[in-house]
Short mmCIF file of C-alpha atoms in Angstrom, two decimals:
data_model
loop_
_atom_site.label_atom_id
_atom_site.label_comp_id
_atom_site.label_asym_id
_atom_site.label_seq_id
_atom_site.Cartn_x
_atom_site.Cartn_y
_atom_site.Cartn_z
CA MET A 69 25.70 4.85 6.67
CA LEU A 70 22.38 3.20 6.55
CA GLU A 71 20.56 6.56 6.04
CA GLN A 72 22.80 7.22 3.15
CA GLN A 73 21.99 3.82 1.63
CA VAL A 74 18.28 4.38 2.11
CA ALA A 75 18.48 7.87 0.58
CA ALA A 76 20.48 6.56 -2.35
CA ALA A 77 17.99 3.72 -2.97
CA ASP A 78 15.04 6.26 -2.78
CA ASP A 79 16.79 8.47 -5.38
CA GLU A 80 17.18 5.60 -7.65
CA ASP A 81 13.42 4.65 -7.32
CA ARG A 82 12.41 8.29 -8.05
CA ARG A 83 14.76 8.39 -11.04
CA SER A 84 13.17 5.16 -12.32
CA LEU A 85 9.65 6.48 -12.04
CA GLU A 86 10.60 9.59 -13.87
CA ALA A 87 12.39 7.61 -16.56
CA PHE A 88 9.26 5.45 -17.06
CA ARG A 89 7.08 8.56 -17.41
CA ARG A 90 9.37 9.65 -20.23
CA GLY A 91 8.88 6.30 -21.88
CA ASP A 92 11.66 4.09 -20.40
CA ARG A 93 9.81 0.83 -19.76
CA ARG A 94 12.91 -1.01 -18.54
CA ALA A 95 13.32 1.57 -15.74
CA PHE A 96 10.03 0.61 -14.34
CA GLU A 97 10.83 -3.16 -14.74
CA ALA A 98 14.01 -2.51 -12.57
CA LEU A 99 12.03 -0.71 -9.99
CA VAL A 100 9.57 -3.61 -9.84
CA ARG A 101 12.34 -6.14 -9.55
CA ARG A 102 13.86 -4.16 -6.66
CA HIS A 103 10.72 -4.23 -4.60
CA GLN A 104 8.75 -7.23 -5.92
CA LYS A 105 9.76 -9.79 -3.09
CA PRO A 106 8.35 -7.86 -0.08
CA VAL A 107 5.34 -6.79 -2.15
CA TRP A 108 4.64 -10.40 -3.01
CA ALA A 109 5.12 -11.43 0.54
CA VAL A 110 2.46 -9.04 1.61
CA ALA A 111 0.14 -10.28 -1.19
CA LEU A 112 0.76 -13.96 -0.39
CA ARG A 113 -0.09 -13.40 3.19
CA PHE A 114 -3.79 -12.81 2.17
CA ALA A 115 -4.38 -13.90 -1.32
CA ARG A 116 -6.12 -17.22 -1.90
CA ASP A 117 -4.22 -18.26 -5.07
CA ARG A 118 -1.34 -17.25 -7.12
CA ASP A 119 -3.36 -15.30 -9.64
CA ALA A 120 -4.99 -13.17 -6.88
CA ALA A 121 -1.55 -12.61 -5.28
CA GLU A 122 -0.03 -11.45 -8.57
CA ASP A 123 -2.98 -9.11 -9.19
CA LEU A 124 -2.58 -7.65 -5.70
CA ALA A 125 1.10 -7.15 -6.18
CA GLN A 126 0.72 -5.74 -9.62
CA ARG A 127 -1.98 -3.39 -8.52
CA ALA A 128 0.22 -2.12 -5.64
CA PHE A 129 2.92 -0.96 -8.32
CA LEU A 130 0.38 0.43 -10.58
CA LEU A 131 -1.41 2.42 -7.90
CA ALA A 132 1.97 3.76 -6.70
CA LEU A 133 2.66 4.87 -10.23
CA GLU A 134 -0.68 6.59 -10.49
CA ARG A 135 -0.19 8.33 -7.19
CA VAL A 136 3.46 9.19 -7.46
CA ASP A 137 2.81 12.94 -7.48
CA GLU A 138 1.23 12.60 -4.04
CA LEU A 139 4.41 10.87 -2.63
CA ARG A 140 5.93 12.87 0.33
CA GLY A 141 8.99 11.08 1.63
CA ALA A 142 10.56 7.78 0.81
CA PHE A 143 9.17 5.58 -1.87
CA ARG A 144 9.56 2.15 -0.38
CA PRO A 145 7.46 2.54 2.86
CA TRP A 146 4.90 4.35 0.72
CA LEU A 147 4.74 1.41 -1.72
CA MET A 148 4.49 -1.12 1.08
CA ARG A 149 1.74 0.91 2.73
CA ILE A 150 -0.19 0.73 -0.59
CA ALA A 151 0.40 -3.04 -0.74
CA VAL A 152 -0.96 -3.52 2.75
CA ASN A 153 -4.07 -1.30 2.14
CA LEU A 154 -4.84 -3.32 -1.11
CA ALA A 155 -4.43 -6.43 0.95
CA LYS A 156 -7.02 -5.14 3.44
CA ASN A 157 -9.33 -4.21 0.73
CA HIS A 158 -8.93 -7.64 -0.87
CA VAL A 159 -9.96 -9.28 2.47
CA ARG A 160 -12.93 -6.86 2.86
CA ASP A 161 -14.05 -7.27 -0.72
CA HIS A 162 -13.94 -11.04 -0.39
CA ALA A 163 -15.82 -10.92 2.87
CA LYS A 164 -13.62 -13.52 4.51
CA PHE A 165 -10.07 -14.08 5.54
CA ASP A 166 -8.52 -17.15 4.05
CA ARG A 167 -7.85 -19.17 7.13
CA GLY A 168 -6.33 -22.24 5.74
CA ALA A 169 -5.52 -22.54 2.11
CA THR A 170 -2.00 -22.03 0.82
CA PRO A 171 -2.08 -20.15 -2.41
CA GLU A 172 -2.04 -22.55 -5.24
CA GLY A 173 1.30 -22.75 -6.95
CA ALA A 174 2.90 -20.99 -3.96
CA HIS A 175 5.10 -23.96 -3.55
CA GLU A 176 5.18 -27.68 -4.06
CA PRO A 177 4.41 -29.68 -1.02
CA LEU A 178 7.35 -31.49 0.47
CA PRO A 179 7.45 -34.36 2.90
CA ASP A 180 8.12 -34.26 6.64
CA GLU A 181 9.42 -30.92 7.83
CA ALA A 182 7.80 -29.12 4.96
CA ILE A 183 4.51 -30.44 6.00
CA ASP A 184 4.94 -29.19 9.48
CA GLY A 185 5.99 -25.86 7.92
CA GLU A 186 2.83 -25.79 5.92
CA ARG A 187 0.70 -26.48 8.94
CA ARG A 188 2.37 -23.67 10.75
CA ARG A 189 1.84 -21.36 7.87
CA ARG A 190 -1.85 -22.05 7.94
CA GLN A 191 -1.95 -21.42 11.62
CA VAL A 192 -0.24 -18.14 11.36
CA ARG A 193 -2.50 -17.03 8.39
CA ALA A 194 -5.55 -17.88 10.39
CA ALA A 195 -4.31 -16.18 13.62
CA MET A 196 -3.47 -12.92 11.59
CA ALA A 197 -7.29 -12.54 11.12
CA GLY A 198 -7.56 -12.07 14.90
CA LEU A 199 -5.31 -9.02 15.01
CA SER A 200 -6.68 -5.44 14.86
CA ASP A 201 -6.07 -3.61 11.53
CA ARG A 202 -3.18 -1.58 13.03
CA GLN A 203 -1.47 -4.66 14.56
CA ARG A 204 -1.80 -6.60 11.26
CA GLU A 205 -0.31 -3.56 9.38
CA VAL A 206 2.64 -3.31 11.77
CA VAL A 207 3.35 -7.10 11.53
CA MET A 208 3.10 -7.08 7.74
CA LEU A 209 5.23 -4.02 7.25
CA ARG A 210 7.87 -5.24 9.56
CA ILE A 211 7.97 -8.96 8.85
CA ASP A 212 6.59 -9.40 5.31
CA ALA A 213 7.76 -6.00 3.71
CA GLN A 214 10.87 -6.16 5.95
CA LEU A 215 10.78 -2.39 6.64
CA PRO A 216 12.79 -1.22 9.73
CA PHE A 217 10.55 0.09 12.48
CA ALA A 218 11.57 3.69 11.57
CA GLU A 219 10.02 3.21 8.13
CA VAL A 220 7.02 1.41 9.52
CA ALA A 221 6.39 4.44 11.69
CA LEU A 222 6.76 6.71 8.66
CA ALA A 223 4.42 4.58 6.55
CA LEU A 224 1.77 4.49 9.32
CA GLU A 225 2.32 7.97 10.58
CA ILE A 226 2.98 6.90 14.16
CA THR A 227 6.00 7.11 16.37
CA GLU A 228 8.74 4.37 16.18
CA ASN A 229 8.05 3.57 19.84
CA ASN A 230 4.42 3.16 19.00
CA ALA A 231 5.24 0.85 16.23
CA LYS A 232 7.32 -1.37 18.50
CA VAL A 233 4.76 -1.51 21.19
CA THR A 234 2.07 -2.37 18.65
CA PHE A 235 4.26 -5.14 17.27
CA HIS A 236 4.71 -6.49 20.73
CA GLN A 237 0.87 -6.44 21.35
CA ALA A 238 0.36 -8.11 18.00
CA VAL A 239 2.86 -10.93 18.82
CA ARG A 240 1.26 -11.40 22.26
CA ARG A 241 -2.18 -11.72 20.62
CA LEU A 242 -0.92 -14.18 18.04
CA ARG A 243 0.55 -16.30 20.82
CA GLU A 244 -2.86 -16.35 22.51
CA LEU A 245 -4.49 -17.37 19.27
CA ILE A 246 -2.00 -20.00 18.24
CA GLY A 247 -0.86 -21.10 21.71
CA GLY A 248 -2.06 -24.50 22.88
CA VAL A 249 -1.79 -25.98 19.43
CA ASP A 250 1.19 -28.30 19.46
CA GLY A 251 2.96 -26.12 21.84
CA GLY A 252 1.99 -22.85 20.24
CA LEU A 253 4.53 -20.17 19.75
CA MET B 256 6.00 -12.18 36.01
CA ALA B 257 5.45 -9.37 33.60
CA ALA B 258 8.16 -7.71 31.52
CA CYS B 259 9.19 -4.08 32.26
CA ASP B 260 7.20 -1.74 30.11
CA GLU B 261 10.19 0.45 29.45
CA ARG B 262 12.17 -2.53 28.12
CA LEU B 263 9.57 -3.66 25.55
CA PRO B 264 10.98 -1.61 22.63
CA ALA B 265 14.43 -2.98 23.25
CA LEU B 266 13.07 -6.60 23.56
CA VAL B 267 11.24 -6.12 20.23
CA ASP B 268 14.40 -4.78 18.60
CA GLN B 269 16.37 -7.77 19.95
CA ALA B 270 13.70 -10.21 18.67
CA THR B 271 13.75 -8.69 15.19
CA GLY B 272 17.44 -8.36 14.96
CA ALA B 273 17.64 -4.61 15.12
CA LEU B 274 19.41 -4.00 18.35
CA ASP B 275 22.83 -2.42 18.16
CA PRO B 276 25.78 -3.85 20.29
CA GLN B 277 25.42 -1.14 22.92
CA GLY B 278 21.79 -1.74 23.30
CA GLU B 279 22.35 -5.50 23.37
CA ALA B 280 24.77 -5.25 26.17
CA ALA B 281 22.51 -3.01 28.15
CA LEU B 282 19.55 -5.25 27.71
CA GLU B 283 21.50 -8.43 28.54
CA ALA B 284 22.60 -6.82 31.80
CA HIS B 285 18.99 -6.14 32.58
CA LEU B 286 17.84 -9.68 31.52
CA ALA B 287 20.34 -11.21 33.95
CA ALA B 288 18.35 -9.71 36.83
CA CYS B 289 14.77 -9.74 35.42
CA PRO B 290 13.10 -13.03 34.93
CA GLY B 291 9.87 -11.31 33.53
CA CYS B 292 11.87 -9.66 30.70
CA ARG B 293 13.78 -12.88 30.11
CA ASP B 294 10.63 -14.93 29.59
CA GLU B 295 9.07 -12.17 27.44
CA GLY B 296 12.18 -11.83 25.28
CA ARG B 297 12.32 -15.58 24.78
CA ALA B 298 8.57 -15.63 23.69
CA LEU B 299 9.03 -12.69 21.44
CA ARG B 300 12.03 -14.20 19.67
CA SER B 301 10.25 -17.49 19.08
CA ALA B 302 7.08 -15.80 17.75
CA THR B 303 8.98 -13.46 15.59
CA ALA B 304 11.04 -16.40 14.14
CA LEU B 305 7.77 -18.16 13.29
CA LEU B 306 6.37 -15.07 11.61
CA ALA B 307 9.35 -14.64 9.54
CA ALA B 308 9.52 -18.39 8.59
CA THR B 309 5.89 -18.37 7.38
CA SER B 310 6.33 -15.06 5.56
CA ASP B 311 9.03 -15.19 2.88
CA VAL B 312 8.05 -15.79 -0.63
CA PRO B 313 8.37 -19.56 -0.61
CA GLU B 314 11.62 -21.11 -1.78
CA GLY B 315 11.46 -21.81 -5.50
CA PHE B 316 8.46 -19.46 -5.88
CA ALA B 317 8.77 -18.22 -9.50
CA LEU B 318 8.60 -14.50 -9.88
CA SER B 319 10.04 -14.55 -13.33
CA GLY B 320 8.24 -12.37 -15.79
CA PHE B 321 6.29 -10.44 -13.12
CA ALA B 322 8.35 -7.34 -13.61
CA ALA B 323 7.83 -7.45 -17.39
CA ARG B 324 4.12 -8.07 -17.20
CA THR B 325 3.71 -5.27 -14.65
CA ALA B 326 5.75 -2.85 -16.84
CA ALA B 327 3.53 -3.78 -19.86
CA ARG B 328 0.35 -3.08 -18.01
CA ALA B 329 1.83 0.10 -16.66
CA GLU B 330 2.54 1.28 -20.26
CA THR B 331 -1.11 0.89 -21.15
CA PHE B 332 -2.14 2.60 -17.97
CA ARG B 333 0.26 5.47 -18.54
CA ASP B 334 -0.91 6.07 -22.12
CA ARG B 335 -4.57 6.10 -21.06
CA SER B 336 -3.87 8.34 -18.08
CA ALA B 337 -2.11 10.69 -20.44
CA ARG B 338 -5.16 10.98 -22.52
CA GLY B 339 -7.32 11.57 -19.45
CA LEU B 340 -4.90 14.23 -18.20
CA TRP B 341 -5.29 16.03 -21.57
CA TRP B 342 -9.10 15.91 -21.22
CA SER B 343 -8.98 17.30 -17.60
CA LEU B 344 -6.42 19.93 -18.63
CA THR B 345 -8.48 21.16 -21.40
CA ARG B 346 -11.56 21.23 -19.18
CA GLY B 347 -10.67 24.72 -18.01
CA VAL B 348 -10.30 25.94 -21.64
CA ARG B 349 -13.57 24.30 -22.56
CA LEU B 350 -15.33 25.87 -19.69
CA ALA B 351 -13.97 29.31 -20.48
CA LEU B 352 -15.08 28.95 -24.15
CA GLY B 353 -18.52 27.83 -23.00
CA LEU B 354 -18.89 30.81 -20.65
CA SER B 355 -17.64 33.19 -23.33
CA ALA B 356 -20.18 31.84 -25.77
CA GLY B 357 -22.95 32.15 -23.17
CA ALA B 358 -22.08 35.70 -22.42
CA LEU B 359 -22.12 36.53 -26.10
CA ALA B 360 -25.34 34.88 -26.55
CA ALA B 361 -26.81 36.76 -23.55
CA SER B 362 -25.54 40.02 -24.92
CA LEU B 363 -27.16 39.40 -28.25
CA ALA B 364 -30.41 38.36 -26.49
CA LEU B 365 -30.44 41.60 -24.57
CA PHE B 366 -29.75 43.59 -27.70
CA LEU B 367 -32.50 42.05 -29.68
CA ALA B 368 -35.09 41.89 -26.90
CA ALA B 369 -37.81 44.46 -26.98
CA PRO B 370 -37.27 47.45 -24.59
CA ALA B 371 -39.69 46.43 -21.90
CA ALA B 372 -39.64 46.78 -18.06
CA PRO B 373 -36.45 45.78 -16.71
CA SER B 374 -36.42 42.14 -15.63
CA PRO B 375 -34.97 40.83 -12.48
CA ALA B 376 -32.33 38.99 -14.46
CA SER B 377 -31.17 42.16 -16.18
CA ASP B 378 -30.53 43.66 -12.79
CA ARG B 379 -28.05 40.80 -12.33
CA GLY B 380 -26.55 41.40 -15.72
CA VAL B 381 -27.27 37.85 -17.02
CA ALA B 382 -30.51 36.83 -18.95
CA PRO B 383 -32.21 33.72 -17.45
CA ALA B 384 -32.07 32.06 -20.90
CA ALA B 385 -28.31 32.37 -21.01
CA GLU B 386 -27.95 30.55 -17.62
CA GLU B 387 -30.02 27.72 -18.88
CA THR B 388 -27.68 27.09 -21.88
CA PHE B 389 -25.11 25.57 -19.57
CA ALA B 390 -25.27 22.01 -18.79
CA GLU B 391 -25.01 21.27 -15.11
CA ALA B 392 -21.78 19.20 -15.72
CA ASP B 393 -20.08 22.17 -17.37
CA LEU B 394 -20.64 24.26 -14.29
CA ALA B 395 -19.52 21.48 -11.86
CA PRO B 396 -16.36 22.58 -10.00
CA ALA B 397 -13.13 21.34 -11.40
CA ARG B 398 -11.67 18.47 -9.65
CA ASP B 399 -9.59 19.46 -6.69
CA THR B 400 -5.92 19.11 -7.71
CA THR B 401 -4.41 20.56 -4.61
CA VAL B 402 -1.61 18.63 -2.91
CA VAL B 403 -3.18 15.90 -0.81
CA THR B 404 -1.57 14.72 2.38
CA LEU B 405 -0.25 11.27 2.69
CA ASP B 406 -3.04 10.41 5.05
CA SER B 407 -5.81 11.49 2.75
CA ALA B 408 -4.22 9.72 -0.13
CA PHE B 409 -4.38 6.52 1.87
CA ASP B 410 -7.86 7.16 2.85
CA ALA B 411 -8.77 7.55 -0.75
CA LEU B 412 -7.20 4.14 -1.49
CA SER B 413 -10.14 2.40 -0.01
CA GLY B 414 -12.92 4.69 -1.25
CA ASP B 415 -14.40 5.69 -4.56
CA ASP B 416 -10.96 6.57 -5.97
CA LEU B 417 -9.88 2.96 -5.61
CA GLU B 418 -12.95 1.78 -7.35
CA GLU B 419 -12.25 4.19 -10.31
CA PHE B 420 -8.71 2.83 -10.40
CA ASP B 421 -10.00 -0.79 -10.38
CA GLN B 422 -12.21 0.10 -13.29
CA LEU B 423 -9.45 1.58 -15.28
CA LEU B 424 -7.40 -1.55 -14.71
CA GLU B 425 -10.17 -3.72 -15.90
CA GLU B 426 -10.45 -1.67 -19.03
CA ASN B 427 -6.78 -2.10 -19.67
CA PRO B 428 -5.99 -5.73 -18.83
CA THR B 429 -2.56 -7.31 -19.46
#
């Protein structure tokens, strides 16, 4: 059942891309709306401000469009892998990982529990810098892009078991990095 | 006490809400007798929940207009790419025309040249002067358009191809 749903969604994505190539702009808009939230989640994890996040997110879709002839397999994990790679390049190009700041305009600060939430968000963002590239990729694809582990494995060309073990190692590392601060994780 | 290695995938599935009922039942039966896995499972669930809570696009975060802006930029990109595709597709034709013109010029040169001792070039069938008429760029190998693997495509994303793509985007801003 789930496989049928995934296949149907993938067919719809491919049809949207073909329609756009024939000139149907709205088809591409629909494609973007279907996938924008997880792509933005990946971008916001590493961008310093809203403009940078939007640029990252937009470039992911445009690069996917440019490279669509190289697509072998499902569209969504491929798109998410592109977004993760662009985020990695963004960090490399800016020569630092944003360890504290929340993207401007990401949300309006709220009192009490929201302040605590913001503090935790900063801690997690900083701790993600301490992960290996592969660990960070697995976490971003599973948590930010919300891909099932089977699709994470496809996107990274590893086994599903490997993806889960890497996720476990990443979480353990994050606990070490964040642990001891107000009870850690 | 450490968790059992063979249970880690199931513990991760449980923490991320991906364990089916049968798997859940089997894992719970194991956890009842394994404190190491119980502790690890608890820590995994807590950490995963925090990751998820700090991940989502924040409540109220406006994505409105993003799809339209992206589609507009994509249209410009598509149109420019189409022009570039035409240029690369005609490269073969242009190269063939250049070679034909060069061969014709070489034949003419041989015909008009004085009947002297054979030159090394004529042994090859091509006059040196004809070779020199081609710009180096015209003889450069055409860009490889064979199917690339997913892996090499991703490798290219962080290399020169990505820089070219970035430049193209800068030339076609929103």
